[in-house]
CSV table of C-alpha atoms in Angstrom, one decimal:
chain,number,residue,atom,x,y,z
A,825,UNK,CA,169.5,34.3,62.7
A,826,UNK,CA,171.7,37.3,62.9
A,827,UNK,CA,171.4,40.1,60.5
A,828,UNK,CA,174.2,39.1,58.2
A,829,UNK,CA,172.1,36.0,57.2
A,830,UNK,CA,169.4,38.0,55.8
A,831,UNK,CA,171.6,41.2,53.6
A,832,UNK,CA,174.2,40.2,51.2
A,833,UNK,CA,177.6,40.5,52.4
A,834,UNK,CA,178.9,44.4,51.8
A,835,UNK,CA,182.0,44.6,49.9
A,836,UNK,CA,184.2,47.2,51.3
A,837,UNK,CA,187.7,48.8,50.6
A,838,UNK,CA,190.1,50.3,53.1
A,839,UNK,CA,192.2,52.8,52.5
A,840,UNK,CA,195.0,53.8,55.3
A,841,UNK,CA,198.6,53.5,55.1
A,842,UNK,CA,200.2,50.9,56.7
A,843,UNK,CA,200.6,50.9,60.9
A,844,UNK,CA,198.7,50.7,63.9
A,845,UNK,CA,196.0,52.5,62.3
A,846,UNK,CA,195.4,50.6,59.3
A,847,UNK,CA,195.5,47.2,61.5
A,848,UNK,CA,193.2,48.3,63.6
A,849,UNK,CA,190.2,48.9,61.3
A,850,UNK,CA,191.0,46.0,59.1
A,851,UNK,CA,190.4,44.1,62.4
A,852,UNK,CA,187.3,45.9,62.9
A,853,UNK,CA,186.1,45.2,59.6
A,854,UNK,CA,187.0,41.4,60.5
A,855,UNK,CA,184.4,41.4,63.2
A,856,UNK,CA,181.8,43.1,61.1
A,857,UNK,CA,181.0,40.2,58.9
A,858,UNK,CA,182.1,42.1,55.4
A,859,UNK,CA,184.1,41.7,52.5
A,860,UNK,CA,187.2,42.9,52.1
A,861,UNK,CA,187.6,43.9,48.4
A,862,UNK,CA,190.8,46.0,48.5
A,863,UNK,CA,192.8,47.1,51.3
A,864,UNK,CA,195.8,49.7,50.0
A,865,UNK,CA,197.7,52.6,50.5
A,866,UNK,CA,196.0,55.6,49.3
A,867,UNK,CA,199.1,57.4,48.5
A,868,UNK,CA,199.8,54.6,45.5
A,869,UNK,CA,196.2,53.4,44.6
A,870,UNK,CA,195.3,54.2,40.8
A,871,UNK,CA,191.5,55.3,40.4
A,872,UNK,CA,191.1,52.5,37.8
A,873,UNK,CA,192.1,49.7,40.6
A,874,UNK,CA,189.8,51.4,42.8
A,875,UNK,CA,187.0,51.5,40.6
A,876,UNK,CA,187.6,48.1,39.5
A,877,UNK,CA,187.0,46.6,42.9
A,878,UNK,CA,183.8,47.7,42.9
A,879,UNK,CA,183.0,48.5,46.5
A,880,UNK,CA,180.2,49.2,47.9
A,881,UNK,CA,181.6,50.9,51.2
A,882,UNK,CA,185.2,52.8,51.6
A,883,UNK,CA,186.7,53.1,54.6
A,884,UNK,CA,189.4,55.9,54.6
A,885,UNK,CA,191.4,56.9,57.9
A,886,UNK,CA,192.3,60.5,57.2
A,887,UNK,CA,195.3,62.1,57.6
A,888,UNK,CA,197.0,64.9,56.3
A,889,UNK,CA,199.7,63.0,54.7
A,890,UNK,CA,196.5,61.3,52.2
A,891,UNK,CA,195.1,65.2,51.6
A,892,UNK,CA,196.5,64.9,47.9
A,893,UNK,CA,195.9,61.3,47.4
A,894,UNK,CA,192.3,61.7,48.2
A,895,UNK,CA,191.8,64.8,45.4
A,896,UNK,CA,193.5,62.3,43.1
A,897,UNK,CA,191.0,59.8,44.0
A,898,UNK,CA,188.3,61.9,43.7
A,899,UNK,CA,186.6,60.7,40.8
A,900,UNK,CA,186.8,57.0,42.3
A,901,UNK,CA,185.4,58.6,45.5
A,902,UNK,CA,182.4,60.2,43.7
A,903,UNK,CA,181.1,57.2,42.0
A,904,UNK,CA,177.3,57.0,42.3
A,905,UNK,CA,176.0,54.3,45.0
A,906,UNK,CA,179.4,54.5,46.8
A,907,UNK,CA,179.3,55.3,50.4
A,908,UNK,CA,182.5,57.3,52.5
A,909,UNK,CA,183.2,56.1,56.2
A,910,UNK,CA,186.0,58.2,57.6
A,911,UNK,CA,187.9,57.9,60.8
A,912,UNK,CA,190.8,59.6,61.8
A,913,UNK,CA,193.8,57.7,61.6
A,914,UNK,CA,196.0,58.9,65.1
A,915,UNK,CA,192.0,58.1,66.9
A,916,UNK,CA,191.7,55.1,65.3
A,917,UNK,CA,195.5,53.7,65.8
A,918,UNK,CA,194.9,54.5,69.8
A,919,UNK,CA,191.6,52.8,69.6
A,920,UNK,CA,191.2,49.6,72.5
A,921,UNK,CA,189.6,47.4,74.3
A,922,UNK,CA,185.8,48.4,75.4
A,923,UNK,CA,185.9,51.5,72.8
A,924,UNK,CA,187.0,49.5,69.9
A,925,UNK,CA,184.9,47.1,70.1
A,926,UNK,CA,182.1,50.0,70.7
A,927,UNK,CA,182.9,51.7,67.8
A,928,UNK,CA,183.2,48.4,65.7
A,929,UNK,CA,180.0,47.6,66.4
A,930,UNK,CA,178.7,51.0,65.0
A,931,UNK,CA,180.7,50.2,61.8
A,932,UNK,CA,179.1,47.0,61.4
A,933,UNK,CA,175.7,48.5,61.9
A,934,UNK,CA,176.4,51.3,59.4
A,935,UNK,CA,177.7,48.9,56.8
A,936,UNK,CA,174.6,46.2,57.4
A,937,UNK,CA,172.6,49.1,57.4
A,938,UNK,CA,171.0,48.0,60.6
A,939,UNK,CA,170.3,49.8,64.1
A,940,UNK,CA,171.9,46.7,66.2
A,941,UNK,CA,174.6,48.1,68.3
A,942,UNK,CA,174.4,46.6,71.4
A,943,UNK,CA,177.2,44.0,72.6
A,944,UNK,CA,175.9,40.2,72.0
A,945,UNK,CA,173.3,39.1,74.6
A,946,UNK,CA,171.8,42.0,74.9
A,947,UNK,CA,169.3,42.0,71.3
A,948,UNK,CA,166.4,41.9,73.4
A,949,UNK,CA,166.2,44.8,74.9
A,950,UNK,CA,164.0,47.2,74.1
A,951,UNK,CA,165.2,50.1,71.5
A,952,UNK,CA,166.0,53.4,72.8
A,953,UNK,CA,166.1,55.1,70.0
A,954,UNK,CA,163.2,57.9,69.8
A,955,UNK,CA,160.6,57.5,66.6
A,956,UNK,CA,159.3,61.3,65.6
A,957,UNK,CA,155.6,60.9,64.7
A,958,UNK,CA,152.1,60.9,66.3
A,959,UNK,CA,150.5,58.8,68.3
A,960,UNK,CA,148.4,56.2,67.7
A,961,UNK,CA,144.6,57.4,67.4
A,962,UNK,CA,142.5,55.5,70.2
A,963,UNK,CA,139.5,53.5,68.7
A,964,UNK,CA,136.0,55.0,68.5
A,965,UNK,CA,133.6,53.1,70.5
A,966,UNK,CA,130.8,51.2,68.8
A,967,UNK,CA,127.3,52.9,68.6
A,968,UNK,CA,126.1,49.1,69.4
A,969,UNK,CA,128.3,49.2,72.3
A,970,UNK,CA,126.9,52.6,74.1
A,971,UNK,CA,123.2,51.5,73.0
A,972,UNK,CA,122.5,49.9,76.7
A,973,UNK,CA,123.6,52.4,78.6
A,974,UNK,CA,121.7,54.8,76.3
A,975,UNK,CA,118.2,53.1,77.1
A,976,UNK,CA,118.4,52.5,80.5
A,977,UNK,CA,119.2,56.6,80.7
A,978,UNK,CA,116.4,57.3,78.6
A,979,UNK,CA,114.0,55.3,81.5
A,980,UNK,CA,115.2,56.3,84.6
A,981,UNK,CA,115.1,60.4,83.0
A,982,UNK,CA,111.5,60.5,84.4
A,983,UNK,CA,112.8,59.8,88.3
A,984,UNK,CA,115.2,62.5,87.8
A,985,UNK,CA,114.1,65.4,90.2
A,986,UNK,CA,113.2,68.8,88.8
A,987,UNK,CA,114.9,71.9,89.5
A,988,UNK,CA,112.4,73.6,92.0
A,989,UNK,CA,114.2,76.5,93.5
A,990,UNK,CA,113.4,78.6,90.3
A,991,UNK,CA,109.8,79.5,88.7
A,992,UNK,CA,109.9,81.6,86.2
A,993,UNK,CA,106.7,84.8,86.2
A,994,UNK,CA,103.4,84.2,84.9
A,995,UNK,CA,103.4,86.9,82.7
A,996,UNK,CA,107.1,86.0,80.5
A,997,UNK,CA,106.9,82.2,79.0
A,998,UNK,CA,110.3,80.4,78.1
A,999,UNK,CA,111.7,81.8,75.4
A,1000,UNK,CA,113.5,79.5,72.1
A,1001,UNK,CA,115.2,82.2,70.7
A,1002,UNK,CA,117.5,85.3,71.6
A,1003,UNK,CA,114.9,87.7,69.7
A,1004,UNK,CA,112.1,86.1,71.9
A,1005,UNK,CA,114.4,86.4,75.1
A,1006,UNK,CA,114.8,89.9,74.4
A,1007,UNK,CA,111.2,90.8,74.3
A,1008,UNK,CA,110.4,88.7,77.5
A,1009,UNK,CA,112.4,91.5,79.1
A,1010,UNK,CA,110.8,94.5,77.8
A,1011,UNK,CA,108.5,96.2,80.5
A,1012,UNK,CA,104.8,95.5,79.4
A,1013,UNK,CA,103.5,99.2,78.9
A,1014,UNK,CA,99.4,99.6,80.7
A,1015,UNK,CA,96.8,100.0,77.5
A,1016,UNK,CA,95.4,103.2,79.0
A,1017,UNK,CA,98.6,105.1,78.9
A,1018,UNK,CA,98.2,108.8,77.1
A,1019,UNK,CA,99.3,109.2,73.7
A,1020,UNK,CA,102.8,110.9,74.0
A,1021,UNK,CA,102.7,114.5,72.4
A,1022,UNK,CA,104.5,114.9,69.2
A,1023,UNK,CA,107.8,116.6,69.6
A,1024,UNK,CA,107.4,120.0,67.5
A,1025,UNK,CA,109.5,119.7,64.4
A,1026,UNK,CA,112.6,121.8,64.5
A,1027,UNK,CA,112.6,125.4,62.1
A,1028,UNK,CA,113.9,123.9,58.7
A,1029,UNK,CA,117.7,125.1,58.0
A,1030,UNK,CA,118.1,127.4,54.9
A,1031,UNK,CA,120.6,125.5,52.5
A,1032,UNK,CA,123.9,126.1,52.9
A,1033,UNK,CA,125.9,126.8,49.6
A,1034,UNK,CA,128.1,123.7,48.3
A,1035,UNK,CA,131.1,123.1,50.1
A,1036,UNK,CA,133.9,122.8,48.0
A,1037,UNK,CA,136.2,119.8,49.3
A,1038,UNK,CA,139.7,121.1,48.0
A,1039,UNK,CA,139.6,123.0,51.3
A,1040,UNK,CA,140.0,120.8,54.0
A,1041,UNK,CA,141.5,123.5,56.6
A,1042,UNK,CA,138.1,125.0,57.5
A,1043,UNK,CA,136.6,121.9,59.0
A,1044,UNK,CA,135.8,121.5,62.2
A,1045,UNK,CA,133.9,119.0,64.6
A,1046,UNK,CA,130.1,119.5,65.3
A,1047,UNK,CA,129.0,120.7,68.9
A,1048,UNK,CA,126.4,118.7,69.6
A,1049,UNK,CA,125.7,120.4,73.0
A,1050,UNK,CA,124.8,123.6,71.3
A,1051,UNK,CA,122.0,124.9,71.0
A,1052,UNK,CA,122.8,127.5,68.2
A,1053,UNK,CA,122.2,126.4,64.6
A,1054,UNK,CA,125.2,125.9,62.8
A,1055,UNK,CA,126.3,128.4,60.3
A,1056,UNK,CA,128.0,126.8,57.2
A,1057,UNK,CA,129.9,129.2,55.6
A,1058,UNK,CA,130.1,128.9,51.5
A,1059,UNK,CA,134.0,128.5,51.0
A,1060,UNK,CA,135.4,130.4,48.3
A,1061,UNK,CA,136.4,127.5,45.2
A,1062,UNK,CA,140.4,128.4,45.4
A,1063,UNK,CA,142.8,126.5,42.6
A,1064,UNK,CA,145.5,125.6,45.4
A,1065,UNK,CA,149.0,124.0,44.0
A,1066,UNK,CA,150.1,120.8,44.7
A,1067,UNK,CA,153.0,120.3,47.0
A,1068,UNK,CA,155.6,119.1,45.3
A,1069,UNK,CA,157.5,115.8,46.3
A,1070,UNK,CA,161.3,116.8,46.9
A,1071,UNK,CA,163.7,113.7,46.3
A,1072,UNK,CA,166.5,115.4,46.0
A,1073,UNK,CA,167.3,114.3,49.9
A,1074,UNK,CA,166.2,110.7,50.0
A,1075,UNK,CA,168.7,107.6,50.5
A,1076,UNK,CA,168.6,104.0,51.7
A,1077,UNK,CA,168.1,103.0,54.9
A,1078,UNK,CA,170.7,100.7,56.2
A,1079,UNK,CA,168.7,97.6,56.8
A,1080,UNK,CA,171.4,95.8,58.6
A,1081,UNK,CA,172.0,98.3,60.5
A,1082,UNK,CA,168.2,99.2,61.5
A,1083,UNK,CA,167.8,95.4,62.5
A,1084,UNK,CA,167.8,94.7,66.4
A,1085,UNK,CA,171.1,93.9,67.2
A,1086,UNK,CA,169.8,90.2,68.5
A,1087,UNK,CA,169.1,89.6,65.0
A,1088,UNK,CA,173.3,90.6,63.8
A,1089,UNK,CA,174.0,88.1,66.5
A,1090,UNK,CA,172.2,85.0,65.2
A,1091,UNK,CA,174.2,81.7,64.4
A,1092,UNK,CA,173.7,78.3,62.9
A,1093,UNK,CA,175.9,76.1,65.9
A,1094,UNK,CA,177.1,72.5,64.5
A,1095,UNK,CA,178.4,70.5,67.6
A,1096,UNK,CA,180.2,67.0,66.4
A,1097,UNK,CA,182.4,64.0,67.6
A,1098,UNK,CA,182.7,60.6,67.0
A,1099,UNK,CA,181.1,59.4,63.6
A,1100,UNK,CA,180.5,63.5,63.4
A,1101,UNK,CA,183.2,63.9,59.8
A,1102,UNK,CA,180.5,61.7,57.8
A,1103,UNK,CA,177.5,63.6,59.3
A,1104,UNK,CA,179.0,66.8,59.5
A,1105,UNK,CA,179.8,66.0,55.6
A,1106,UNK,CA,176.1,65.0,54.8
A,1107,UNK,CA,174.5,68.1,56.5
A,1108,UNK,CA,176.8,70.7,55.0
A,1109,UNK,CA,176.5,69.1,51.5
A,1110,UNK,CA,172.8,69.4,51.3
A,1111,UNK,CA,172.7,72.9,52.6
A,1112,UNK,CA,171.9,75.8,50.0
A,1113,UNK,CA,174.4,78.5,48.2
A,1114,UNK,CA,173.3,81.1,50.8
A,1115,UNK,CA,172.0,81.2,54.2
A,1116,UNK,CA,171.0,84.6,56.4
A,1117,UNK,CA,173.2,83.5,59.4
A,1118,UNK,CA,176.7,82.1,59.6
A,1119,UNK,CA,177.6,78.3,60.3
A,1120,UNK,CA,179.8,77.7,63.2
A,1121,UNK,CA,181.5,73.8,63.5
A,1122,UNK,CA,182.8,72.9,66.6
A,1123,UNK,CA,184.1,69.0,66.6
A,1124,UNK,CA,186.8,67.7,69.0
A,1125,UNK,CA,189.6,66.1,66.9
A,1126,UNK,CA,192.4,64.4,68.8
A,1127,UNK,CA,195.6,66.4,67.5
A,1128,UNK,CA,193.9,69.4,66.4
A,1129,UNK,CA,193.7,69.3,62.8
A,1130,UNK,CA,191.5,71.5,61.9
A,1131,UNK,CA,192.8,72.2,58.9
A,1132,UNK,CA,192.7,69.5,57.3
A,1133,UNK,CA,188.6,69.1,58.4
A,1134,UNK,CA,188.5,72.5,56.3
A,1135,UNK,CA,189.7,71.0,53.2
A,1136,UNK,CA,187.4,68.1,53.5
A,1137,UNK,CA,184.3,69.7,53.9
A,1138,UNK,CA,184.9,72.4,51.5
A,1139,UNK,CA,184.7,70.0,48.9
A,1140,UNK,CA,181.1,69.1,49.6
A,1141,UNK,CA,179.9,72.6,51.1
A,1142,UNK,CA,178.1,74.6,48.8
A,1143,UNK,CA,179.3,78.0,51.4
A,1144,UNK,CA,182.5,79.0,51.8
A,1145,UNK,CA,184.3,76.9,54.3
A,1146,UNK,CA,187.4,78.8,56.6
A,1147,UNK,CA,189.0,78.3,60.3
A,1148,UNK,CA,187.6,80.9,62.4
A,1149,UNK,CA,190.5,83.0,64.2
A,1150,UNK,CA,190.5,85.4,67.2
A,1151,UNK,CA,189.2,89.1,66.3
A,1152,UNK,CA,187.7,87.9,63.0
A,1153,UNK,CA,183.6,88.3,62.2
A,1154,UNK,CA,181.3,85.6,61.5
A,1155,UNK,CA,180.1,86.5,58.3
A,1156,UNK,CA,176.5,85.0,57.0
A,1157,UNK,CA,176.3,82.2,54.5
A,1158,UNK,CA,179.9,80.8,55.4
A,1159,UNK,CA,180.9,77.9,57.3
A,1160,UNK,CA,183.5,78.9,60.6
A,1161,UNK,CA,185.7,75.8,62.0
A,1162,UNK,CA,185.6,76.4,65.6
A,1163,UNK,CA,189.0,75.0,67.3
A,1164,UNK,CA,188.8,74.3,71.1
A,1165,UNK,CA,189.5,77.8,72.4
A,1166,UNK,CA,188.2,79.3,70.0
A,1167,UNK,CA,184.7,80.9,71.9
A,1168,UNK,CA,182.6,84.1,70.2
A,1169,UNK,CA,180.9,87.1,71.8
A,1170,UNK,CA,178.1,89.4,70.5
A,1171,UNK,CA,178.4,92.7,69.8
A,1172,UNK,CA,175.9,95.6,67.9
A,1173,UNK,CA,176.8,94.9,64.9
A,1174,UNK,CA,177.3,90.7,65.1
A,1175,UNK,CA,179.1,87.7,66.2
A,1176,UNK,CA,183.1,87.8,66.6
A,1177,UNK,CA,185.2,85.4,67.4
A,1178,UNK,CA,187.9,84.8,70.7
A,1179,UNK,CA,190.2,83.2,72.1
A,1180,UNK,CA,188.8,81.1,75.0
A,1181,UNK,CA,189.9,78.4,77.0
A,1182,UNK,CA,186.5,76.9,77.4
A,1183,UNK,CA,186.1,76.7,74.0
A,1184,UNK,CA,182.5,77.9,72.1
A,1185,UNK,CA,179.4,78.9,74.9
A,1186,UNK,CA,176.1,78.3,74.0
A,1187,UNK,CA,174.6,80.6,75.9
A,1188,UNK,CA,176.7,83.6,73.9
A,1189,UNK,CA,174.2,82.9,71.0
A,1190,UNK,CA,170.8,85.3,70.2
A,1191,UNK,CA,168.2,82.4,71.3
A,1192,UNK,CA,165.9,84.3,69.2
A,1193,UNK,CA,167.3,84.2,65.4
A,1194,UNK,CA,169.9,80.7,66.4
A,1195,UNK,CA,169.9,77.3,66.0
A,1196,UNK,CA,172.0,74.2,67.1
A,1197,UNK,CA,172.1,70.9,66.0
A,1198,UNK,CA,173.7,68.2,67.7
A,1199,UNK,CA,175.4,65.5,65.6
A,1200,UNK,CA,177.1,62.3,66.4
A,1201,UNK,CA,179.1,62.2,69.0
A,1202,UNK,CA,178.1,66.0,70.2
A,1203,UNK,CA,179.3,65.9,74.0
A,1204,UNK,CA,176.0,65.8,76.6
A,1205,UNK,CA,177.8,68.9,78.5
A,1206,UNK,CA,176.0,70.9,75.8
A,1207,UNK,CA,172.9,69.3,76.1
A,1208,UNK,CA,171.5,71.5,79.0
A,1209,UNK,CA,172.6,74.7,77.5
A,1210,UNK,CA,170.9,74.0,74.5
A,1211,UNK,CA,167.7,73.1,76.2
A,1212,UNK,CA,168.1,76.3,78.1
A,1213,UNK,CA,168.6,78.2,74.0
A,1214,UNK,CA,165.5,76.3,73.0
A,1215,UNK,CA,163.4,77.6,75.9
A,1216,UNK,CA,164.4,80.8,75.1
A,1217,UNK,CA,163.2,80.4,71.3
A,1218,UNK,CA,165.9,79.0,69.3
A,1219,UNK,CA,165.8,75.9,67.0
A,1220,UNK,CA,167.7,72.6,68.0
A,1221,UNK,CA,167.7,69.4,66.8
A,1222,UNK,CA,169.6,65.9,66.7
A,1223,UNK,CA,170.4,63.1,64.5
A,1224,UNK,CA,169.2,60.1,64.7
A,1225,UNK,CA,169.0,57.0,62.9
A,1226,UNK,CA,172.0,55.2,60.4
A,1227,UNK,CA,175.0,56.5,60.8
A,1228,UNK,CA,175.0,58.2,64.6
A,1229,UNK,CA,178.1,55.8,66.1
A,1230,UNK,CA,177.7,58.0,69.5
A,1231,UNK,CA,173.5,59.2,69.3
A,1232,UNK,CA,173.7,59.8,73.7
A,1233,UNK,CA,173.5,63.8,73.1
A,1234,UNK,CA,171.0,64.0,70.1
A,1235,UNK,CA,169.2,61.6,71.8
A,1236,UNK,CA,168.5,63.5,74.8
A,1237,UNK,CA,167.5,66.8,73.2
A,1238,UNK,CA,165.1,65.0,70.8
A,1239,UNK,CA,163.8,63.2,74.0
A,1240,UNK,CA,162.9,66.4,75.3
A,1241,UNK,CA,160.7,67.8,72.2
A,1242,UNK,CA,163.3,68.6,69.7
A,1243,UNK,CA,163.4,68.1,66.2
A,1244,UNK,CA,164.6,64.8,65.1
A,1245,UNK,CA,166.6,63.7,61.7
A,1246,UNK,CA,169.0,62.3,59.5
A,1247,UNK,CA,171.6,65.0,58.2
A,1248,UNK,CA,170.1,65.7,55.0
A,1249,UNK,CA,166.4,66.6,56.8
A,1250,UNK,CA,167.7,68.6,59.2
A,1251,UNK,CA,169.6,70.4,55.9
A,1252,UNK,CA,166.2,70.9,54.3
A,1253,UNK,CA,164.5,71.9,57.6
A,1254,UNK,CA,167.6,74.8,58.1
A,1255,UNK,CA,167.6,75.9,54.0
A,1256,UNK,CA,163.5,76.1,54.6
A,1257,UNK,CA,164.0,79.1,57.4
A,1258,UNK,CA,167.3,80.7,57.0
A,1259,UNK,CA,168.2,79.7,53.3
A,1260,UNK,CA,168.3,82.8,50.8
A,1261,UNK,CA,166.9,82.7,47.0
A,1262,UNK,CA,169.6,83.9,44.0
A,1263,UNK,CA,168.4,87.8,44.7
A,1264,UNK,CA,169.6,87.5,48.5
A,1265,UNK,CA,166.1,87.4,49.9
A,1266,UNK,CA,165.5,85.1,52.8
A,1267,UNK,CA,163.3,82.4,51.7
């Protein structure tokens, strides 16, 4: 019995304009064992026809012709219970053979809402797919069960040879307590000793005058060594004034500037790819209004439209969301679009952004006060750099569960120890240490 025997059959609508693109994810949606309630061009869809279909799932392939159409549709797009796939349209219209059937396969998985994503034949094998949690507690043996073994140790305890290399004095007996131990060690003193002569009592001192306290300059430590009697002097009572507190020099201290320069350097790092648009969506839309480092985005998108991934998720971000450019500073509590050479550097007084072939480098980021999570699709290049971050202190995590279409780098970095979610955790885990409340403080 497959999986599309047990759920009801989700109704979906596609939205592309008509060509290669279009044909190719109404074919994938063929395969995926769904419903096709509307299939139309965005550009000349009416909300109301949209609405009226009532979809439960809305495919959209995205491109920057649509950027209009989809504002228009907006309140269509925003009805509760509605879920957004996107995909870009040039990716998906270039899409064959072994990957389209891969990424079809996803779809159908995120539609069912099911994890099965291998090709047919292979169900059985066993899930790869790392579960965060505890392991199961080992069961307490029974008293019953150790009840033997605790008799036949109680009668063999009398064949059990004593210790015979140590015999402890006549005169000292074994002690049960520490206060007893201590006394066992005291030398025992002969009854016949002479009495110990008194020590003569010293000559009494004659009262010294009350010291007066307001003084405090005249005080000086006690020689013990001498032999001389101490002479306290009688201080004279004196009405001393009270410094007064000048404030006519004071002035803030420049708390960004007093803070280690590893701390100016900290970074919230997003890496993305396939599936990463819906995730990337998810994560930033549950973040808070203000965060104490910056958020840096770095997705590879086929055509470099960058742009247009700016627009889209500043309509869900709560923080500013801008393209990062050469020369500019990564300013805290906004969202940077990294292209693919664009890299950043540290310097005393933060991150800045540059122009590098090699695109962004881990290993630029302050391990100490960064973190890096590794959506769908993140490329597993990155996933030893960001172990190497973690040792070093910083916080990484992955996705896992519905919705990963490409989970081989998450995977791997929440195989080795790191934290493990869905988008929206990992937004609550991230606004728990590094959000700010409304007077700025860190939370």
């Amino acid at each position: 019995m497959s999986v599309s025997d047990l759920d009801p059959v989700p109704a979906v609508a596609l939205l592309a304009r008509p060509g290669a693109a279009r044909e190719r994810l109404r074919e994938a949606l063929a395969h995926a064992d769904v419903q096709i309630v509307l299939e139309d061009d965005p550009m000349t869809l009416e909300p109301q026809a949209l609405h009226d279909a009532r979809p439960q799932f809305v495919v959209i392939a995205l491109e920057a012709a649509i950027e209009d159409a989809l504002e228009r549709l907006e309140p269509a797009l925003s009805a509760p219970g509605l879920t957004l796939v996107f995909d870009e349209a040039e990716l998906a219209a270039r899409r064959d053979g072994w990957e389209a059937q891969r990424w079809g396969r996803h779809l159908a998985a995120k539609l069912h809402g099911h994890q099965q994503v291998l090709p047919p034949g292979a169900e059985d094998e066993p899930a790869l797919q790392l579960e965060p949690g505890l392991p199961s507690t080992p069961p307490v043996p029974k008293e019953t069960a150790l009840q033997t073994h605790l008799e036949q140790a109680r009668s063999w305890a009398d064949d059990v040879p004593a210790d015979g290399l140590y015999s402890p004095p006549a005169h000292l007996h074994e002690p049960v307590a520490l206060e007893q131990a201590l006394a066992a060690l005291q030398p025992v003193l002969p009854e016949t000793a002479a009495p110990v002569q008194a020590a003569p009592e010293p000559p009494p001192v004659p009262a010294a005058a009350p010291s007066v306290f307001t003084d405090h300059t005249a005080w000086s430590l006690v020689d013990e060594a001498s032999d001389a009697p101490a002479v306290v002097s009688a201080a004279t009572p004196t009405e001393s004034a009270e410094p007064a507190f000048d404030t006519g020099h004071l002035s803030l201290v420049d708390l960004d500037a007093a803070a280690p320069a590893g701390s100016r350097s900290g970074a919230l790092l997003v890496l993305a790819g396939i599936g990463g648009p819906d995730a990337l969506r998810r994560l930033l839309a549950a973040l808070p209004s203000g965060l104490a480092v910056p958020v840096l985005v770095h997705m590879r998108l086929d055509g470099g439209r960058y742009g247009n991934l700016v627009k889209q998720m500043a309509r869900v971000s709560p923080l500013p969301v801008q393209l990062a450019e050469a020369g500019q500073r990564a300013t805290a509590g906004e969202v940077h679009v990294l292209a693919d050479d664009i890299g950043v550097h540290a310097a005393a007084d933060g991150l800045y952004f540059q122009s590098e072939a090699q695109g962004i480098s881990i290993a630029a980021l302050s391990a100490e006060h960064s973190a890096l999570v590794l959506l769908s699709g993140a490329d597993l290049a990155h996933v030893g750099p960001a172990l190497d971050l973690a040792a070093a202190g910083a916080w990484v995590a992955g996705q896992v569960g519905e919705g990963c279409y490409d989970p081989a780098a998450a995977t791997a970095v929440v195989a080795a120890g790191m934290v493990a979610g869905e988008p929206q955790e990992l937004a609550q885990v991230i606004a728990a240490r590094w959000g700010l409340d409304d007077d700025g403080d860190a939370a």
